Short mmCIF file of C-alpha atoms and ligand atoms in Angstrom, two decimals:
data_model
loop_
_atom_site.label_atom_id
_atom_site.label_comp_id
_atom_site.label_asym_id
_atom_site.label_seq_id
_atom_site.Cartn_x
_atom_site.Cartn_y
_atom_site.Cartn_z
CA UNK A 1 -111.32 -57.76 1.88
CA UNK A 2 -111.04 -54.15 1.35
CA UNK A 3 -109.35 -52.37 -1.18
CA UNK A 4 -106.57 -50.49 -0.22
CA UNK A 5 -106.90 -47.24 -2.54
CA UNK A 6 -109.75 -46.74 -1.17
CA UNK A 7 -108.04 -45.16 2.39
CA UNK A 8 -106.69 -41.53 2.91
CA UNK A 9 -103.57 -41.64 4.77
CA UNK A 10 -105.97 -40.49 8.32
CA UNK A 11 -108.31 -43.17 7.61
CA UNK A 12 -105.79 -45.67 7.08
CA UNK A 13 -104.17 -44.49 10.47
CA UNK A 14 -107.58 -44.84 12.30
CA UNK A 15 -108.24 -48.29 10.18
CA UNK A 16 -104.71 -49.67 11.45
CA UNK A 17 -105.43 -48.16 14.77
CA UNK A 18 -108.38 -49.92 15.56
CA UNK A 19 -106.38 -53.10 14.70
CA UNK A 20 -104.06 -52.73 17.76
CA UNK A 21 -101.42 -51.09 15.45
CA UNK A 22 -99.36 -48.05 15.89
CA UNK A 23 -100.76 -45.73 12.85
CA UNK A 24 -97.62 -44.42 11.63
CA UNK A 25 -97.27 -48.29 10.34
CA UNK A 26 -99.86 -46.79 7.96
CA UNK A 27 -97.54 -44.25 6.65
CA UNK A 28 -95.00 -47.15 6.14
CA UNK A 29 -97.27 -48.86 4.25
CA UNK A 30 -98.69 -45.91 2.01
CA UNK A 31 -94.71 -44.90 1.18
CA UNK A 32 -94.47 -48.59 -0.40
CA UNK A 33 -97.34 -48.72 -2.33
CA UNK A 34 -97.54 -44.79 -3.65
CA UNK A 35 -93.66 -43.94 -3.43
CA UNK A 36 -91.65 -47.48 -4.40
CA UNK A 37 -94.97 -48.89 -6.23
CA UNK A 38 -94.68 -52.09 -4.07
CA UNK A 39 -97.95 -53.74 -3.94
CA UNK A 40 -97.20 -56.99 -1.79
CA UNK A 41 -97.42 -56.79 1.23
CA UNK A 42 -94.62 -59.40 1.95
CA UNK A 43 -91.83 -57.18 0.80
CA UNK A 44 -92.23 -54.83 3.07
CA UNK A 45 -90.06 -55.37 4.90
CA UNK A 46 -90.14 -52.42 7.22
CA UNK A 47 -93.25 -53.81 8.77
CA UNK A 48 -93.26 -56.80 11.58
CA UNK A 49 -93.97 -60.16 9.98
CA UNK A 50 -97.01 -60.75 11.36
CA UNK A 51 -98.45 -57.32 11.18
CA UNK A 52 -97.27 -58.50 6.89
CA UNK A 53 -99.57 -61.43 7.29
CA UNK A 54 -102.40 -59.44 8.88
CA UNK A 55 -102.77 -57.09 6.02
CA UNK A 56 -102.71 -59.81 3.63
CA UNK A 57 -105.60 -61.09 4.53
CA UNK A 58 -107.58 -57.92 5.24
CA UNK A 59 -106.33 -55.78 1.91
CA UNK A 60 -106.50 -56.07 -1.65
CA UNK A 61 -103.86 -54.28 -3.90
CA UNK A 62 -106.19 -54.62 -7.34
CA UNK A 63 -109.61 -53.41 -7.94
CA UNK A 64 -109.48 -53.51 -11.58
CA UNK A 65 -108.21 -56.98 -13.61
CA UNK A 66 -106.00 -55.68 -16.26
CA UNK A 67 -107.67 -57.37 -19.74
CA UNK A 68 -105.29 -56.47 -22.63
CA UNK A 69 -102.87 -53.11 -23.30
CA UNK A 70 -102.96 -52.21 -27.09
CA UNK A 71 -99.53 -50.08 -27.92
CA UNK A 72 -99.47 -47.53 -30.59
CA UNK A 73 -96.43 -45.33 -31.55
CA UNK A 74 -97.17 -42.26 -29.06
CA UNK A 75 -100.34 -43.78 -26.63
CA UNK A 76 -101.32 -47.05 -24.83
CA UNK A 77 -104.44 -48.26 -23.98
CA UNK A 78 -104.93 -49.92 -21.29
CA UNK A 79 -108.54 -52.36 -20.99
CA UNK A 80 -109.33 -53.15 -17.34
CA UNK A 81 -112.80 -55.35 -16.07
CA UNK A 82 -113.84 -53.78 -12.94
CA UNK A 83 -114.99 -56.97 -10.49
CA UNK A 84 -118.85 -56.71 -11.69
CA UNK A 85 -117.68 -57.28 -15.18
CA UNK A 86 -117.43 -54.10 -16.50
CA UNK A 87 -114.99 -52.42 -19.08
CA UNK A 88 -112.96 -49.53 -17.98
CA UNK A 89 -109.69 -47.69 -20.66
CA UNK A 90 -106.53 -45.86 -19.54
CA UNK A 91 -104.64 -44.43 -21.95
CA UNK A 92 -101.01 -43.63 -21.60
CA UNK A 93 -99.77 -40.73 -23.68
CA UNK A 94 -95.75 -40.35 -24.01
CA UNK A 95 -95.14 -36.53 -24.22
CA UNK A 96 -91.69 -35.13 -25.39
CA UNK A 97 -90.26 -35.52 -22.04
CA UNK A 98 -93.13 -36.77 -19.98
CA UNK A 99 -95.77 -39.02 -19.45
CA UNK A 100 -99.80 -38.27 -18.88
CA UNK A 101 -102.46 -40.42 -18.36
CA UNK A 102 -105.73 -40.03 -19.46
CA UNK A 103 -107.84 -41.98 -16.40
CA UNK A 104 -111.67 -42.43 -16.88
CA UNK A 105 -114.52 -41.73 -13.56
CA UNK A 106 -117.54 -43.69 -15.19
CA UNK A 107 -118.36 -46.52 -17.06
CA UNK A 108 -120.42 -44.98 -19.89
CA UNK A 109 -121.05 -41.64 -19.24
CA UNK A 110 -125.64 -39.93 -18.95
CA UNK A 111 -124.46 -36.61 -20.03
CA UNK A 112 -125.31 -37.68 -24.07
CA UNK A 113 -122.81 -35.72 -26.02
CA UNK A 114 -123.60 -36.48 -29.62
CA UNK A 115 -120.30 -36.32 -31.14
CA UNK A 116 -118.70 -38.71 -28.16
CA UNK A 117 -118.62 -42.40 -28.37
CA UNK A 118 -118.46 -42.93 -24.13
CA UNK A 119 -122.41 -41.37 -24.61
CA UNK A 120 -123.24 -44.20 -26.99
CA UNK A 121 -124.46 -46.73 -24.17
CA UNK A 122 -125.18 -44.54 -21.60
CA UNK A 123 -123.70 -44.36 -17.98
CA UNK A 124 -123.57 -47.83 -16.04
CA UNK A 125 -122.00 -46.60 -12.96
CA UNK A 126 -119.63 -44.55 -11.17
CA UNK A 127 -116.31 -45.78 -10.53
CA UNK A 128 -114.91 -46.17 -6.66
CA UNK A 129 -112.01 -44.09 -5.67
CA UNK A 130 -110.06 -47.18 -5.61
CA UNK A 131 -110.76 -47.76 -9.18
CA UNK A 132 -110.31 -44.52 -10.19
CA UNK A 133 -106.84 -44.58 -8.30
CA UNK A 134 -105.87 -48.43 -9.57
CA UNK A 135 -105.96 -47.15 -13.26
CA UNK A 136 -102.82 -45.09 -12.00
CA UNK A 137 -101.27 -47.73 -9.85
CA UNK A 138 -101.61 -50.61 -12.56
CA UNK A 139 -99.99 -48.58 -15.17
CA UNK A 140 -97.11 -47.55 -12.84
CA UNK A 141 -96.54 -51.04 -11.58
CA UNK A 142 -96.95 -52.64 -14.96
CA UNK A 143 -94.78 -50.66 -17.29
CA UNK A 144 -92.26 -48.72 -14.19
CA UNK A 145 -93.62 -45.35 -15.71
CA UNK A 146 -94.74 -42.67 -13.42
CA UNK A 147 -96.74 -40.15 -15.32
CA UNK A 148 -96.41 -36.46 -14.42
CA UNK A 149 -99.35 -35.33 -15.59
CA UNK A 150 -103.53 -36.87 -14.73
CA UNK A 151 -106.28 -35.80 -16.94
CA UNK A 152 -109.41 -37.00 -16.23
CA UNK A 153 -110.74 -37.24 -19.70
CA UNK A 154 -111.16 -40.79 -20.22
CA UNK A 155 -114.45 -42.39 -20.01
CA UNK A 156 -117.77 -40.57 -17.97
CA UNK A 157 -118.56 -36.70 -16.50
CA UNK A 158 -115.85 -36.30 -13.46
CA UNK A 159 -117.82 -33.99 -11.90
CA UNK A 160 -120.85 -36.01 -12.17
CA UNK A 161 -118.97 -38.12 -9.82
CA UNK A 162 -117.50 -35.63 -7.35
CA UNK A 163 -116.71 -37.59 -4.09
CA UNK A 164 -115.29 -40.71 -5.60
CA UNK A 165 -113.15 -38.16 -8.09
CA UNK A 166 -112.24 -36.01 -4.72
CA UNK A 167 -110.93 -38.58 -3.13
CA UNK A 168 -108.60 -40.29 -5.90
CA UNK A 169 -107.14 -36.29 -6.33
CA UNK A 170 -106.59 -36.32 -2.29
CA UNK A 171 -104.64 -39.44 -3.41
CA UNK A 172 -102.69 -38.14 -6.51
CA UNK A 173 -101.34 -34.96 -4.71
CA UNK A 174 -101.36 -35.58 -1.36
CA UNK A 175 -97.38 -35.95 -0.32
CA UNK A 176 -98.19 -39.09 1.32
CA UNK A 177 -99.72 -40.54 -2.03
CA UNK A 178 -98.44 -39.83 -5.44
CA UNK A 179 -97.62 -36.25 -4.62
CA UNK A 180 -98.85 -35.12 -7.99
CA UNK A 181 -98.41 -31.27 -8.67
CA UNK A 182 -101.94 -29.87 -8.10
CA UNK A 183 -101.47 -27.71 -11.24
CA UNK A 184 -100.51 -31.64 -13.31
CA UNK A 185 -104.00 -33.07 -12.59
CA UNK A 186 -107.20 -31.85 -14.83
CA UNK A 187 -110.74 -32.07 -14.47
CA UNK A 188 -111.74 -31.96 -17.49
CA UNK A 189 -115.83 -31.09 -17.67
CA UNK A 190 -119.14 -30.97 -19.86
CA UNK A 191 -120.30 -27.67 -17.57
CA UNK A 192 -122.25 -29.21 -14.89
CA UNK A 193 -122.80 -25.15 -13.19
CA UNK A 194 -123.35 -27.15 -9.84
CA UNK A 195 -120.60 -28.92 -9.35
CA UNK A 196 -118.49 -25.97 -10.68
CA UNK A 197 -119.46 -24.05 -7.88
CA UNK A 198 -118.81 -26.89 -5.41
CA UNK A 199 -115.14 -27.33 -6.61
CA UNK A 200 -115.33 -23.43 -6.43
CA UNK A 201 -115.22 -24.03 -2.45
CA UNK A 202 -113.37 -26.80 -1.71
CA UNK A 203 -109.95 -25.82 -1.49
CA UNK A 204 -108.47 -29.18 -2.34
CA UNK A 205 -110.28 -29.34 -5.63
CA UNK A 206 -110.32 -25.65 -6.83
CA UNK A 207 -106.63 -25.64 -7.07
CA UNK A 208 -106.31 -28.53 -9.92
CA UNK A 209 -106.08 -27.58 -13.54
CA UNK A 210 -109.58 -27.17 -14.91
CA UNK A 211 -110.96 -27.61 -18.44
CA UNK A 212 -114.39 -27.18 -19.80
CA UNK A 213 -115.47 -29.13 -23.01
CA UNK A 214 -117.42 -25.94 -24.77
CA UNK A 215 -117.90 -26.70 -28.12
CA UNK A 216 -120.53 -24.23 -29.11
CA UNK A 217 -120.15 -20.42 -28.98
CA UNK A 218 -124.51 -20.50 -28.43
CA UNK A 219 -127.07 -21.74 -26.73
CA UNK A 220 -129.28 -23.72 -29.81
CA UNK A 221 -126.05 -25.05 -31.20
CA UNK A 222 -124.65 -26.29 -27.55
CA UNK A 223 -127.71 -27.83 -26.60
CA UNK A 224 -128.38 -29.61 -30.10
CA UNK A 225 -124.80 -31.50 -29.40
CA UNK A 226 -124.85 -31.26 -25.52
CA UNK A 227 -128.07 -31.47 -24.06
CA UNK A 228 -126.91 -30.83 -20.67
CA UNK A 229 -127.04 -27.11 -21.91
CA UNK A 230 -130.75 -27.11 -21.55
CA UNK A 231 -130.59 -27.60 -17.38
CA UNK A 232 -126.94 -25.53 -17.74
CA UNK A 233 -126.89 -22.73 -19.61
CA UNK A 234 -123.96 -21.38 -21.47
CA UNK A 235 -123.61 -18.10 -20.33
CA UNK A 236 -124.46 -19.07 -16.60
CA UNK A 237 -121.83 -21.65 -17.11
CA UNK A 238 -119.66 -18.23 -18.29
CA UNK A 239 -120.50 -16.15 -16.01
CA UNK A 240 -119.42 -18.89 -12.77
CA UNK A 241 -116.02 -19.55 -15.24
CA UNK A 242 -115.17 -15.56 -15.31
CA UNK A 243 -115.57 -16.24 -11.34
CA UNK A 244 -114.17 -18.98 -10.16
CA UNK A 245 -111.39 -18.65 -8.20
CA UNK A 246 -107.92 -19.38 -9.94
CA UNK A 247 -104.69 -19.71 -8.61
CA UNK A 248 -101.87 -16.98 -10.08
CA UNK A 249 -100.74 -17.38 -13.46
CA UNK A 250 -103.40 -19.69 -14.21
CA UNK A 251 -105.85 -20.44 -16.69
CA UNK A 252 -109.15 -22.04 -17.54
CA UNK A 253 -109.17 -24.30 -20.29
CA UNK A 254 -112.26 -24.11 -23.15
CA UNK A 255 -111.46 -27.12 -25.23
CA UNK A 256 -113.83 -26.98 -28.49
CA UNK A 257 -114.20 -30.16 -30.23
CA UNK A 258 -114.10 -28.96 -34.09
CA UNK A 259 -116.77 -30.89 -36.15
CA UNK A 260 -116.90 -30.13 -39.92
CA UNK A 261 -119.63 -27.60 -40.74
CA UNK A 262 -121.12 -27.60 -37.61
CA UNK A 263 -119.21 -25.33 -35.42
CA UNK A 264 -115.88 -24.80 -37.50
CA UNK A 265 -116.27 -21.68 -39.19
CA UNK A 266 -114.84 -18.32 -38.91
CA UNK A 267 -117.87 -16.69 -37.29
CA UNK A 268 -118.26 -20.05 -34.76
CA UNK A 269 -114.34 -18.53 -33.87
CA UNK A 270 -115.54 -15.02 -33.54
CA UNK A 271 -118.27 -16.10 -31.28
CA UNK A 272 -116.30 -17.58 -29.23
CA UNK A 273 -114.23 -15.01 -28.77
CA UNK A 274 -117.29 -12.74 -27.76
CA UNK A 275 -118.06 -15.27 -25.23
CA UNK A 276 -114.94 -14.50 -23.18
CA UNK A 277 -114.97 -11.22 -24.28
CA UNK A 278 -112.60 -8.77 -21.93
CA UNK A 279 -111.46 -12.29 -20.35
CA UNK A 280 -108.90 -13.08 -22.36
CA UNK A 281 -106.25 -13.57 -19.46
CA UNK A 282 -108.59 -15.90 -17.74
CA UNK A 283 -108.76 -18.90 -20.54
CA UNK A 284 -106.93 -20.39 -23.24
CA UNK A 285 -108.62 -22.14 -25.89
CA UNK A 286 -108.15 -26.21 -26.76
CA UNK A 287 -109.07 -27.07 -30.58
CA UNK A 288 -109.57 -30.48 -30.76
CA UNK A 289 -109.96 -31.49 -34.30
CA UNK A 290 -112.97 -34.66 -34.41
CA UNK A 291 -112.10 -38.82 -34.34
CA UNK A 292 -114.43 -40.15 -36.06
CA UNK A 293 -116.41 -42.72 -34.59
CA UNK A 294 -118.24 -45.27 -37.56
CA UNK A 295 -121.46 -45.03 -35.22
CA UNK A 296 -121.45 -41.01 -35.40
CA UNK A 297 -122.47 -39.00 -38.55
CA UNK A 298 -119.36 -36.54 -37.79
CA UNK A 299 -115.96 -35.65 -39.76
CA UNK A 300 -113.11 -33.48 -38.99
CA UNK A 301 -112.69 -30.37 -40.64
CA UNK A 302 -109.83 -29.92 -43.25
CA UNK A 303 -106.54 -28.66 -42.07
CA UNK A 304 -106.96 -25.00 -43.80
CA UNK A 305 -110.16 -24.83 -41.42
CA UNK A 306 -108.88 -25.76 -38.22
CA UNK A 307 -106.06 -23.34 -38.83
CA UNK A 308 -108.40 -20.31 -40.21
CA UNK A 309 -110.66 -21.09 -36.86
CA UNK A 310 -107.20 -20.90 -34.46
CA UNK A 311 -106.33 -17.23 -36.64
CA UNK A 312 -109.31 -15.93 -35.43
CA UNK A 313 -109.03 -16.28 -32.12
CA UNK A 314 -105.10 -15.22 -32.12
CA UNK A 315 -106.34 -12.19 -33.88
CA UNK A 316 -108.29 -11.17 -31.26
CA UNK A 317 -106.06 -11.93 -28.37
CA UNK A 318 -107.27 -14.76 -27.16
CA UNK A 319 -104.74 -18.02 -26.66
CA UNK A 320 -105.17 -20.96 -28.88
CA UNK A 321 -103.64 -24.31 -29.53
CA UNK A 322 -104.51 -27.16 -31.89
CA UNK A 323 -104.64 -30.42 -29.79
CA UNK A 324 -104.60 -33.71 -32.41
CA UNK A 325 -105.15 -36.29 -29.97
CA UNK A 326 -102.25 -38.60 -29.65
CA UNK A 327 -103.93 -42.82 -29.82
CA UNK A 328 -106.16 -42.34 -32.41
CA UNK A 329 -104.51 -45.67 -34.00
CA UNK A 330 -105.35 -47.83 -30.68
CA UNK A 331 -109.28 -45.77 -30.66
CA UNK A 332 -107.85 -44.25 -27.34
CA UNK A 333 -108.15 -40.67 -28.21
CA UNK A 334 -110.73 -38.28 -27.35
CA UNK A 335 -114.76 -39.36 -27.59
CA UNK A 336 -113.28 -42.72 -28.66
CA UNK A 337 -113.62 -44.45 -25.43
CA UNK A 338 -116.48 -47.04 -25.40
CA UNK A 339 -114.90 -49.74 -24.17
CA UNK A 340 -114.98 -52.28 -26.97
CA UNK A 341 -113.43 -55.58 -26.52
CA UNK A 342 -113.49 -56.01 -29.93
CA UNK A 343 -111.45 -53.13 -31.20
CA UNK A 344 -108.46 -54.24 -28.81
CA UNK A 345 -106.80 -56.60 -30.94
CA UNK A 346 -103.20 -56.95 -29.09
CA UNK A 347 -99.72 -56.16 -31.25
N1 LIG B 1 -116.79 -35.75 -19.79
C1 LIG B 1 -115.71 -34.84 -19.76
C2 LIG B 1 -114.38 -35.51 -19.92
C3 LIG B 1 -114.26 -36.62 -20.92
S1 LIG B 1 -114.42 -36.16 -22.61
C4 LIG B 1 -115.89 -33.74 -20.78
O1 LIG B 1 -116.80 -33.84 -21.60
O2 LIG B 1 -115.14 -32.77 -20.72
C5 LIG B 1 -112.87 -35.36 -22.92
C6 LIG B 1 -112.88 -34.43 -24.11
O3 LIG B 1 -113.07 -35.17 -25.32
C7 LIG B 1 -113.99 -33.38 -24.08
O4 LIG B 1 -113.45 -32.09 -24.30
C8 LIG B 1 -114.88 -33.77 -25.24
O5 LIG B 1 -115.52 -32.65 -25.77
C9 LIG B 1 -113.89 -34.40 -26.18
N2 LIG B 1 -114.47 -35.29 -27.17
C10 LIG B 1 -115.57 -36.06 -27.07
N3 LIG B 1 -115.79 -36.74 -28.21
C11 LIG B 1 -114.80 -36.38 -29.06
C12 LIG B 1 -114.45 -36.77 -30.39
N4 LIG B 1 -115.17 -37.67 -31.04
N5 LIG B 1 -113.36 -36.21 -30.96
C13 LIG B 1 -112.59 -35.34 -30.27
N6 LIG B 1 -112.87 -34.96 -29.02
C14 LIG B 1 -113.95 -35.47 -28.42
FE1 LIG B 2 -119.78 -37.60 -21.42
FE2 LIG B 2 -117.71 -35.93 -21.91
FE3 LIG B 2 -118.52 -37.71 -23.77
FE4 LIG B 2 -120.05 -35.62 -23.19
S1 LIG B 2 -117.99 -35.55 -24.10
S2 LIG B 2 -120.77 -37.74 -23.40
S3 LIG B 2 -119.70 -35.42 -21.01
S4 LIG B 2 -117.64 -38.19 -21.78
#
């Protein structure tokens, strides 16, 4: 059986095609499943009965077994078990008047950021489209909520997993799919310069929201806590930021993970704000104060410090907002995906 996330709608015609069927029976089927969120085949009952019957036996609707959902006051995680037994999160934020999810690409995650507990294990594998895509379709079928917005800042390195995460966004903004705004989906990234480029050039791709997970305003400091700086360096990975090519009015996202008295001080700000120097239309600036992880010798700054970093970058033009990550309480916020059965005691 093959899952059915895992089809564009022109492979899907071609698939249903080759079965003897007319293909635009495809676009019936995708405007159930992505538009109305109806999964069984049965009630669709648009399609012949035994063309119904067909697809039951050749499709599945689920790639990913939903385990347990743990609800907090403003997020909800969501634990799935992929078919080879491994744990993937979700986490559903509720914005004043929206909804984003927060969808992972990788179980685990090689990149090895120190301060992030998806680096902890390691990466066991890539997710499918269809998984990547079911994290979506299980949270819009289970609680009837649509959300707006996608970030792809759950678990793993998106771009470390570029066709798989290519195809879900085909999916999420495609009209025929979930017809996601281009400019509501984020890949959020560690600065892998490669892939940066390739997203550069593919027009699909370069038009989503992108974010880059900076951290450090230097070299020695960025590779200490993100080794991939070694193979990537930061101002390479500035210098292919200042050129990539945005869409009007918008902007790049730095988010900077602040860890007490390692890269929260007023000079870390002012060195940041060299680093995008005569830029300052091109990015805005993400302050994301730490969650602490027990396994990782990190804090969060005080308030007065987050707020005395954030003046120095106003100060100097550049724009800046605080981000506390909403689902702390249900260890669903930033760097505190690891997939722990354990800490998802239900209620
Ligand atoms: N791998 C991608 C996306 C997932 S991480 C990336 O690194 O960008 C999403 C964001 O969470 C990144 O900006 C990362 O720097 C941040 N993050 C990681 N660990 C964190 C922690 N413990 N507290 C706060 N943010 C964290
Ligand atoms: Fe991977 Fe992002 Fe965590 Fe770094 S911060 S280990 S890239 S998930």
């Amino acid at each position: 059986m093959k899952p059915l996330f895992s089809f564009t709608r022109s492979q899907l015609r071609e698939e249903i095609s080759s079965l003897g069927v007319e293909p635009y029976r495809a676009d019936q089927i995708l405007g159930w499943v992505y538009k109305k969120g109806i999964l069984d085949f049965g009630s669709m009952t648009n399609l012949p009965k035994d063309l119904r019957e067909i697809l039951k036996n050749l499709y599945v609707t689920k790639s990913l077994t939903l385990l347990k959902k743990v609800q907090g006051p403003d997020a909800t995680k969501y634990l799935f078990r992929t078919k080879d037994g491994h744990l993937v999160e979700t986490v559903l934020i509720k914005e004043r008047d929206h909804y984003t999810l927060c969808v992972s690409t990788q179980v685990g995650c090689a990149v090895g950021c120190t301060f992030c507990a998806t680096a902890i294990d390691g990466l066991k594998r890539n997710l499918s489209a269809d998984e990547i895509v079911d994290q979506y379709m299980q949270v819009f079928t289970d609680s009837g909520i649509k959300p707006r917005n996608v970030v792809f800042m759950g678990m793993g390195e998106p771009l470390a997993n570029y066709e798989n995460l290519r195809k879900a966004c085909e999916i999420f903004v495609s009209p025929w799919g979930l017809d996601l705004s281009k400019r509501r989906v984020t890949v959020s990234t560690s600065g892998i310069i490669s892939q940066i480029r390739r997203m550069a050039k593919d027009p699909l791709m370069r038009d989503l929201n992108l974010a880059v997970s900076i951290n450090a305003p230097y070299q020695d400091l960025r590779e200490r806590i993100m080794p991939l700086t070694k193979t990537n360096p930061l101002d390479e990975l500035m210098e292919e930021l200042k050129r990539f090519p945005l869409p009007r009015y918008r902007r790049i996202t730095l988010e900077y993970v602040l860890i007490k008295d390692l890269n929260d001080s007023p000079q870390h700000a002012r060195d940041l704000a060299k680093l995008i120097g005569r830029h300052k239309k091109r990015f805005k600036v993400n302050l994301i104060p730490y969650n602490p992880d027990p396994l990782l010798p990190y804090s969060r700054p005080p308030l007065e410090r987050i707020f005395a970093f954030q003046r120095e970058l106003w100060e100097r033009g550049i724009s800046t907002f605080v981000r506390f990550s909403k689902g702390v309480d249900v260890f669903g916020a930033c760097g505190q995906l690891r997939a722990r059965e354990e800490l998802c005691q239900s209620g």
